[in-house]
Coordinates of C-alpha atoms and ligand atoms in Angstrom, one line a residue:
M1 CA -31.1 47.4 131.6
D2 CA -33.7 45.4 133.6
L3 CA -33.1 44.2 137.1
E4 CA -32.2 40.7 136.0
E5 CA -29.6 42.0 133.6
F6 CA -28.3 44.5 136.3
R7 CA -27.9 41.6 138.8
T8 CA -25.8 39.5 136.5
N9 CA -23.6 42.4 135.3
T10 CA -23.2 44.4 138.5
I11 CA -21.6 43.1 141.7
I12 CA -22.4 44.9 144.9
E13 CA -21.8 43.9 148.5
P14 CA -24.6 41.3 149.1
F15 CA -25.3 42.5 152.7
R16 CA -26.1 45.7 154.6
I17 CA -24.2 46.8 157.7
R18 CA -25.9 46.8 161.0
S19 CA -23.0 47.2 163.4
V20 CA -19.9 49.3 162.7
E21 CA -16.4 49.7 164.2
A22 CA -14.6 53.0 163.9
I23 CA -11.1 53.1 162.4
R24 CA -8.5 55.7 163.4
F25 CA -6.5 58.0 161.3
T26 CA -2.9 58.7 162.1
T27 CA -0.3 61.0 160.5
M28 CA 2.7 59.9 158.5
D29 CA 5.1 61.1 161.3
E30 CA 3.2 59.1 163.9
R31 CA 3.3 56.0 161.7
K32 CA 7.1 56.4 161.1
E33 CA 7.6 56.4 164.9
L34 CA 5.1 53.5 165.5
L35 CA 6.8 51.4 163.0
A36 CA 10.3 51.9 164.5
E37 CA 8.8 51.1 168.0
A38 CA 7.4 47.9 166.5
G39 CA 10.9 46.8 165.3
Y40 CA 9.8 47.5 161.8
N41 CA 7.6 44.4 162.0
P42 CA 3.9 45.1 161.2
F43 CA 2.9 42.0 163.4
L44 CA 4.1 44.1 166.4
L45 CA 2.0 47.1 165.6
K46 CA -1.1 47.8 167.6
A47 CA -4.3 47.2 165.6
K48 CA -5.6 50.6 166.7
D49 CA -2.8 52.2 164.8
V50 CA -3.7 50.6 161.5
L51 CA -6.3 52.2 159.2
I52 CA -6.9 49.4 156.7
D53 CA -5.8 46.0 158.1
L54 CA -5.0 43.4 155.5
L55 CA -2.5 41.5 157.6
T56 CA -4.7 38.4 157.2
D57 CA -8.2 37.1 156.3
S58 CA -7.9 34.7 159.2
G59 CA -10.4 35.2 162.0
T60 CA -10.9 38.9 161.0
G61 CA -14.2 38.7 159.1
A62 CA -17.6 40.1 160.1
M63 CA -20.0 37.5 161.4
S64 CA -23.6 37.5 160.2
S65 CA -26.8 38.0 162.2
G66 CA -27.4 34.3 161.6
Q67 CA -24.2 33.4 163.2
W68 CA -24.8 35.7 166.2
A69 CA -28.2 34.1 166.6
G70 CA -26.6 30.7 166.7
I71 CA -24.1 31.9 169.3
I72 CA -26.8 32.9 171.7
S73 CA -28.4 29.4 171.6
S74 CA -25.1 27.4 172.0
D75 CA -24.7 24.5 174.3
E76 CA -21.7 24.8 176.6
S77 CA -21.7 21.3 177.9
Y78 CA -18.2 19.8 178.3
A79 CA -19.2 16.4 176.8
G80 CA -21.8 15.8 174.0
S81 CA -22.7 19.4 173.4
S82 CA -25.5 19.9 170.8
S83 CA -23.3 22.6 169.3
F84 CA -20.7 20.0 168.6
Y85 CA -23.3 17.8 166.8
R86 CA -24.4 20.8 164.8
L87 CA -20.8 21.4 163.7
E88 CA -20.3 17.7 163.0
N89 CA -23.4 17.6 160.8
A90 CA -22.4 20.7 158.9
V91 CA -18.9 19.4 158.2
Q92 CA -20.3 16.0 157.2
E93 CA -22.9 17.6 154.9
I94 CA -20.1 19.3 153.1
T95 CA -17.2 16.9 153.3
A96 CA -18.9 13.5 154.0
F97 CA -15.9 12.6 156.2
K98 CA -16.8 10.0 158.9
H99 CA -14.9 11.6 161.8
V100 CA -14.9 15.3 162.7
I101 CA -12.4 16.3 165.4
P102 CA -12.8 20.0 166.4
T103 CA -9.8 22.1 167.1
H104 CA -9.3 25.7 168.2
Q105 CA -7.7 26.6 164.8
G106 CA -6.1 25.2 161.8
R107 CA -2.6 24.7 163.2
A108 CA -4.0 22.6 166.1
A109 CA -5.4 20.2 163.5
E110 CA -2.0 20.2 161.7
N111 CA -0.2 19.5 165.0
I112 CA -2.5 16.6 165.8
L113 CA -2.3 15.1 162.3
F114 CA 1.5 15.4 161.8
T115 CA 2.4 14.4 165.3
T116 CA 0.3 11.3 164.8
I117 CA 1.5 10.3 161.3
A118 CA 4.8 11.9 160.4
G119 CA 8.3 11.6 161.8
K120 CA 12.0 11.8 161.1
G121 CA 13.0 10.7 157.6
D122 CA 9.4 11.2 156.2
V123 CA 8.5 13.5 153.4
V124 CA 5.2 15.3 153.1
P125 CA 4.5 16.5 149.5
S126 CA 2.0 19.4 148.9
N127 CA 1.4 21.9 146.2
T128 CA 2.7 24.4 148.6
H129 CA 2.8 24.2 152.4
F130 CA 1.8 27.4 154.1
D131 CA 3.8 28.7 157.0
T132 CA 2.3 26.9 160.0
T133 CA 1.8 23.7 158.0
R134 CA 5.4 23.6 156.9
A135 CA 6.5 24.4 160.5
H136 CA 4.4 21.5 161.9
V137 CA 5.7 19.0 159.3
E138 CA 9.2 20.1 160.2
H139 CA 8.5 20.0 163.9
S140 CA 7.5 16.3 163.5
G141 CA 11.0 15.7 162.0
A142 CA 9.7 15.3 158.5
E143 CA 10.5 17.2 155.4
A144 CA 7.9 19.5 153.8
R145 CA 8.2 19.4 150.0
D146 CA 6.5 21.9 147.7
L147 CA 5.5 20.5 144.2
V148 CA 3.4 23.2 142.7
I149 CA 3.4 23.5 138.8
E150 CA 6.0 25.8 137.4
E151 CA 3.4 28.3 136.2
G152 CA 2.5 28.7 139.9
K153 CA 5.8 30.3 140.5
Q154 CA 5.6 32.8 137.7
P155 CA 3.7 35.9 138.9
R156 CA 2.6 37.1 135.4
N157 CA 1.6 33.7 134.1
T158 CA -2.2 33.6 133.8
H159 CA -2.8 29.9 134.0
P160 CA -6.3 29.5 135.5
F161 CA -5.2 26.9 138.1
K162 CA -1.8 28.0 139.3
G163 CA -2.3 26.1 142.6
N164 CA -2.2 22.7 140.8
M165 CA 0.3 20.1 141.9
D166 CA 2.9 19.0 139.4
L167 CA 1.9 15.4 138.9
A168 CA 5.1 14.2 137.3
K169 CA 7.1 15.7 140.3
L170 CA 4.7 13.9 142.7
E171 CA 5.3 10.6 141.0
Q172 CA 9.0 11.2 141.0
T173 CA 9.0 12.1 144.7
I174 CA 7.1 8.9 145.5
E175 CA 9.6 6.9 143.5
E176 CA 12.6 8.5 145.0
V177 CA 11.4 8.6 148.7
G178 CA 9.4 5.4 148.7
T179 CA 5.7 5.0 149.8
D180 CA 6.5 3.9 153.3
R181 CA 8.2 7.3 154.0
I182 CA 5.3 9.4 152.7
P183 CA 2.7 9.4 155.5
V184 CA 0.3 11.7 153.6
I185 CA 0.0 13.8 150.5
M186 CA -1.5 17.3 151.1
I187 CA -3.0 19.8 148.8
T188 CA -3.8 23.3 149.9
V189 CA -6.9 25.0 148.4
T190 CA -6.5 27.7 147.5
N191 CA -2.7 27.9 147.4
N192 CA -2.0 30.6 149.9
S193 CA 1.8 30.9 149.5
G194 CA 1.5 31.1 145.7
G195 CA -1.0 33.9 145.3
G196 CA -4.3 32.4 146.6
Q197 CA -4.4 30.4 143.4
P198 CA -7.0 27.6 142.9
V199 CA -6.5 23.9 142.3
S200 CA -8.6 22.4 139.5
M201 CA -11.0 19.5 140.1
E202 CA -9.1 17.6 137.5
N203 CA -5.8 18.0 139.5
I204 CA -7.4 17.1 142.8
R205 CA -8.8 13.9 141.1
A206 CA -5.4 13.1 139.6
V207 CA -3.6 13.5 142.9
S208 CA -6.1 11.3 144.5
E209 CA -5.6 8.6 141.9
I210 CA -1.8 8.7 142.4
A211 CA -2.3 8.6 146.2
K212 CA -4.7 5.6 145.9
K213 CA -2.4 3.7 143.5
H214 CA 0.4 4.0 146.1
D215 CA -1.8 3.5 149.1
I216 CA -0.9 6.8 150.6
P217 CA -3.5 8.9 152.5
F218 CA -4.5 12.2 150.7
F219 CA -5.6 15.2 152.8
I220 CA -6.8 18.6 151.8
D221 CA -5.8 21.7 153.7
A222 CA -9.3 23.1 153.2
C223 CA -9.0 26.6 154.7
R224 CA -10.3 28.3 151.6
F225 CA -12.4 25.4 150.1
A226 CA -15.4 27.6 149.2
E227 CA -13.2 30.1 147.2
N228 CA -11.6 27.2 145.4
A229 CA -15.0 25.8 144.6
W230 CA -16.0 29.2 143.1
F231 CA -12.9 29.2 140.8
I232 CA -13.7 25.7 139.6
K233 CA -17.3 26.8 138.9
T234 CA -16.1 29.8 136.9
R235 CA -13.0 28.4 135.2
E236 CA -13.3 24.6 134.7
D237 CA -15.4 23.0 132.0
G238 CA -18.4 21.1 133.1
Y239 CA -18.9 22.9 136.5
E240 CA -20.5 26.2 135.4
D241 CA -24.0 25.0 136.3
K242 CA -23.1 23.3 139.5
E243 CA -23.7 24.9 142.9
P244 CA -20.6 25.7 145.0
I245 CA -21.7 23.1 147.6
E246 CA -21.8 20.3 145.0
I247 CA -18.4 21.3 143.8
A248 CA -17.0 21.3 147.4
R249 CA -18.5 17.9 148.0
E250 CA -16.8 16.5 144.9
M251 CA -13.5 18.0 146.0
F252 CA -13.7 16.3 149.4
S253 CA -14.9 13.1 147.9
Y254 CA -11.4 12.5 146.4
A255 CA -9.7 12.9 149.8
D256 CA -9.2 10.7 152.9
G257 CA -9.4 13.7 155.2
C258 CA -8.8 17.4 155.7
T259 CA -7.4 20.0 158.0
M260 CA -9.4 23.2 158.3
S261 CA -8.9 26.6 159.8
A262 CA -12.5 27.8 160.2
K263 CA -11.1 31.3 160.6
K264 CA -11.1 31.5 156.8
D265 CA -14.0 29.9 154.9
G266 CA -15.6 28.9 158.2
M267 CA -16.4 32.7 158.4
S268 CA -15.6 32.7 162.1
N269 CA -13.3 34.5 164.4
I270 CA -11.8 31.3 165.8
G271 CA -12.1 27.5 165.2
G272 CA -11.1 24.6 163.0
F273 CA -11.2 20.9 162.6
L274 CA -9.5 17.8 161.5
A275 CA -11.7 15.3 159.6
M276 CA -11.1 11.9 158.1
N277 CA -12.5 8.5 157.1
S278 CA -10.0 6.2 158.8
D279 CA -11.3 4.8 162.2
E280 CA -7.8 3.9 163.3
L281 CA -6.3 7.3 162.6
A282 CA -9.3 9.1 164.1
E283 CA -8.8 7.2 167.4
K284 CA -5.2 8.1 167.6
C285 CA -5.9 11.7 166.8
R286 CA -8.7 11.9 169.4
N287 CA -6.4 10.6 172.0
L288 CA -3.8 13.3 171.3
E289 CA -6.5 15.9 171.1
I290 CA -7.6 15.1 174.7
L291 CA -4.0 15.8 175.7
T292 CA -3.6 19.0 173.8
E293 CA -6.9 20.6 172.8
G294 CA -9.7 19.2 175.1
F295 CA -12.5 16.7 175.0
P296 CA -13.4 15.6 171.4
T297 CA -16.8 17.3 171.5
Y298 CA -15.3 20.8 171.9
G299 CA -11.6 20.6 171.1
G300 CA -10.5 24.0 172.2
M301 CA -13.6 25.8 171.1
A302 CA -16.5 27.2 173.1
G303 CA -20.0 25.8 172.2
Y304 CA -20.7 29.2 170.7
D305 CA -17.6 29.1 168.5
M306 CA -18.8 25.7 167.1
E307 CA -22.2 27.3 166.3
A308 CA -20.6 30.1 164.4
V309 CA -18.5 27.7 162.4
A310 CA -21.5 25.4 161.7
I311 CA -23.4 28.3 160.2
G312 CA -20.4 30.1 158.6
L313 CA -19.4 27.1 156.5
F314 CA -22.7 27.3 154.6
E315 CA -22.6 31.1 154.3
A316 CA -19.1 30.8 152.7
L317 CA -20.7 28.7 150.0
N318 CA -23.4 31.2 149.1
E319 CA -23.2 32.2 145.5
D320 CA -23.9 35.9 145.9
Y321 CA -21.3 36.1 148.6
L322 CA -18.7 34.2 146.6
R323 CA -19.3 36.3 143.4
Y324 CA -18.8 39.5 145.5
R325 CA -15.8 38.1 147.3
I326 CA -13.8 37.1 144.3
R327 CA -14.9 40.2 142.4
S328 CA -13.8 42.6 145.2
I329 CA -10.3 41.1 145.1
A330 CA -10.2 41.3 141.3
Y331 CA -11.4 44.9 141.5
L332 CA -8.2 46.0 143.4
G333 CA -6.1 43.8 141.1
D334 CA -7.5 45.5 138.0
K335 CA -6.9 49.0 139.3
L336 CA -3.3 48.2 140.2
S337 CA -2.7 46.5 136.8
R338 CA -4.0 49.5 135.0
A339 CA -1.6 51.7 136.9
G340 CA 1.3 49.3 136.0
V341 CA 1.9 47.9 139.5
P342 CA 3.2 44.3 139.1
I343 CA 0.9 41.8 140.9
V344 CA 0.4 38.1 140.8
K345 CA -2.1 37.3 138.1
P346 CA -4.8 36.2 137.9
T347 CA -5.9 37.7 141.3
G348 CA -6.5 35.0 143.9
G349 CA -9.4 34.2 146.1
H350 CA -8.6 36.1 149.4
A351 CA -5.9 38.5 148.6
V352 CA -4.0 40.6 146.1
Y353 CA -0.3 39.7 146.0
L354 CA 2.1 42.5 145.0
D355 CA 5.3 41.3 143.2
A356 CA 8.0 43.0 145.2
K357 CA 10.8 41.3 143.4
E358 CA 9.8 43.2 140.4
I359 CA 8.7 46.4 142.2
L360 CA 11.9 46.7 144.2
S361 CA 14.2 45.0 141.6
H362 CA 17.1 47.0 143.1
V363 CA 16.7 45.2 146.5
P364 CA 18.2 41.7 146.6
P365 CA 15.9 38.9 148.0
L366 CA 17.9 38.5 151.2
E367 CA 17.4 42.2 151.9
Y368 CA 13.7 41.4 151.9
P369 CA 12.1 43.6 149.2
A370 CA 8.5 42.5 150.1
W371 CA 9.1 43.4 153.7
S372 CA 10.3 46.8 152.7
F373 CA 7.4 47.5 150.4
N374 CA 4.9 46.4 153.0
N375 CA 6.4 48.8 155.5
A376 CA 6.2 51.6 153.0
L377 CA 2.4 50.9 152.6
Y378 CA 2.0 51.4 156.3
R379 CA 4.1 54.5 156.5
L380 CA 2.4 56.1 153.6
G381 CA -1.2 55.1 154.1
G382 CA -1.7 53.2 157.4
V383 CA -2.2 50.0 155.4
R384 CA -1.0 46.7 156.9
G385 CA -0.3 43.7 154.6
V386 CA 2.1 40.8 155.2
E387 CA 5.3 39.7 153.6
I388 CA 5.2 36.3 151.9
G389 CA 8.8 36.0 150.9
S390 CA 12.2 35.3 152.3
V391 CA 11.5 36.5 155.8
M392 CA 8.6 34.0 156.0
F393 CA 10.2 31.1 154.0
G394 CA 14.0 31.9 153.7
K395 CA 15.2 30.1 156.8
Q396 CA 16.1 26.5 156.1
P397 CA 15.8 23.7 158.7
G398 CA 19.6 23.4 158.9
G399 CA 19.9 27.2 159.7
S400 CA 21.0 28.5 156.3
E401 CA 19.2 31.1 154.3
K402 CA 17.8 30.6 150.8
P403 CA 15.7 33.1 148.9
A404 CA 12.0 32.1 148.7
S405 CA 10.6 31.4 145.2
M406 CA 8.7 34.7 145.2
E407 CA 8.9 38.0 147.1
L408 CA 5.3 39.0 147.7
V409 CA 3.3 41.5 149.7
R410 CA -0.1 39.9 150.4
L411 CA -3.0 42.1 151.0
A412 CA -5.6 39.7 152.4
F413 CA -9.2 40.9 152.7
P414 CA -11.1 40.1 155.9
R415 CA -14.5 38.7 154.9
R416 CA -17.4 41.1 154.6
V417 CA -15.4 43.9 156.3
Y418 CA -14.2 46.6 153.9
T419 CA -16.3 48.5 151.3
Q420 CA -15.4 49.5 147.7
S421 CA -14.3 53.0 148.8
H422 CA -11.8 51.4 151.2
V423 CA -10.5 49.6 148.3
D424 CA -10.3 52.7 146.2
Y425 CA -8.2 54.3 149.0
L426 CA -6.0 51.3 149.1
A427 CA -5.3 51.5 145.4
E428 CA -4.2 55.1 145.8
V429 CA -1.8 54.2 148.6
I430 CA -0.3 51.3 146.7
I431 CA 0.2 53.3 143.5
N432 CA 1.7 56.2 145.6
A433 CA 4.2 53.8 147.2
Y434 CA 4.9 52.3 143.8
E435 CA 5.8 55.7 142.4
Q436 CA 8.3 56.2 145.3
R437 CA 9.8 52.7 144.9
E438 CA 13.3 53.8 143.9
Q439 CA 13.8 55.5 147.3
L440 CA 13.0 52.3 149.2
G441 CA 15.8 50.2 150.6
G442 CA 16.2 46.7 152.1
Y443 CA 16.1 45.4 155.7
K444 CA 18.0 43.0 157.9
I445 CA 16.8 40.8 160.7
A446 CA 18.1 42.3 164.0
S447 CA 16.7 39.5 166.2
G448 CA 14.1 36.7 166.1
P449 CA 13.4 33.0 166.5
D450 CA 14.4 30.4 164.0
V451 CA 10.9 28.9 163.5
L452 CA 8.0 31.1 162.2
R453 CA 10.3 34.1 162.7
H454 CA 8.1 36.6 160.7
F455 CA 5.6 36.7 163.5
S456 CA 8.0 38.2 166.0
A457 CA 11.4 39.2 164.4
R458 CA 12.7 42.7 165.0
M459 CA 14.0 44.2 161.8
L460 CA 16.2 47.2 160.9
P461 CA 16.3 49.2 157.7
L462 CA 19.7 48.7 156.1
G463 CA 22.0 51.6 156.7
H464 CA 20.9 51.9 160.4
Ligands
P70_501 C1 -3.1 33.5 156.9 C2 -3.0 32.5 158.1 C3 -3.3 30.2 158.1 C4 -3.3 28.9 157.5 C5 -3.4 28.8 156.1 C6 -3.4 27.5 155.5 C7 -3.4 27.4 154.0 C8 -3.3 26.5 157.6 C9 -3.3 27.7 158.2 C10 -3.3 27.7 159.7 C11 -1.7 32.7 158.9 C12 -1.2 34.1 158.9 C13 -0.3 34.5 158.1 C14 0.2 35.8 158.1 C15 -0.4 36.7 159.0 C16 -1.4 36.3 159.9 C17 -1.8 35.0 159.8 N1 -3.1 31.2 157.5 N2 -3.3 26.4 156.2 O1 -3.3 34.6 157.0 O2 -4.5 28.1 160.2 O3 -4.1 30.2 161.5 O4 -6.1 28.8 162.0 O5 -3.9 28.0 162.7 O6 -3.5 29.9 155.3 O7 -3.0 33.0 155.7 P1 -4.7 28.8 161.7

């Protein structure tokens, strides 16, 4: 095999590591105690007590030497900082949106957007709203409606674009609700609640056409836009020879704006933005931003954060990086599938999602099977994932409980952080927990808030 062939057939980490951070081993007895002290909620564990931390890919990545170099040369001016203009240029080069409004993270962009455009009686359709997006839509008084295609709710269905919006349901919703009560149509790329699944260009284009026909703004929740572009490149006809940046540009060309958490495909530890074409909406959003985030040329970020994001957005679109990124997720997925562990297929862009409804079929949804399996992973191997199931999504705005459409344990990979042997270890822990599944029971919520309760609820294993 020559080097060229080797390069196309073999995927290795496309970086070397220059700065390392020690991780700490604990014993199973220690972890049992730590989990009980944390109210059986992994969010309440101390990070130093976690060996492999897959709670989130948000803000947890390793920055590059290029980003650190940018950080050193940032401009910390309150107004008109050069770092802001570098960020604005970067965002415009990729999205072409006229207005770029920086925010400290994604939910701040959501807060500004939904406070400005949505209110009581409104409905905001999306393929699937993620937790904070749903919460912000509901906080504005509007209803968040998920219209993902049916295949997107079937863990074993291998449709290549399971994040697609159901176009017929979108049309029906517009008909039923009326255009004046739909302030915006959203699409989340990739679809985080449903397995990190991509949305096809064809679907983005079709949603855009429906939105235009009805004169409704169309916004993309763009957190993982680069990963979505990679899936389009590798799965959709006509895109195989295009560069990820060209694909990303086409995705954004169909939208009127986007919200972005730069903690994901901005490759940064903090940051985000809201971008749009409408002058009138931008003015309203900037006025609210001054009230809540800060002056519109920093919006809650330091100059050095804006530098990191401006550079990171392009690094996320690098082909070698994306090939490695998507492959490293599939690598864990393949190992688990071979061992018979039920997962959401195909594997997504930023995480492997374990199907806890299937794994713990003896635990009913409202006894939170995914919560239970996630806690077992910590107890057995010091691994922390996150439940995406009925603890996260079961509480309805009226106060009642309804099971979520899936009960998943998401193992999200921080960008450029863990190596292949970490992943081999992970597979062992998960397979081990799977083999012990019959001994695992359900949980109940002992106390917690009504909104976004998963972040802070205290839980109890049933029978306690
Ligand atoms: C995650 C985090 C954040 C997010 C997102 C989409 C599609 C907006 C945001 C908000 C949240 C999280 C969940 C569980 C554990 C830890 C963190 N997603 N839209 O991990 O962005 O966080 O910057 O306000 O996925 O998926 P931000």
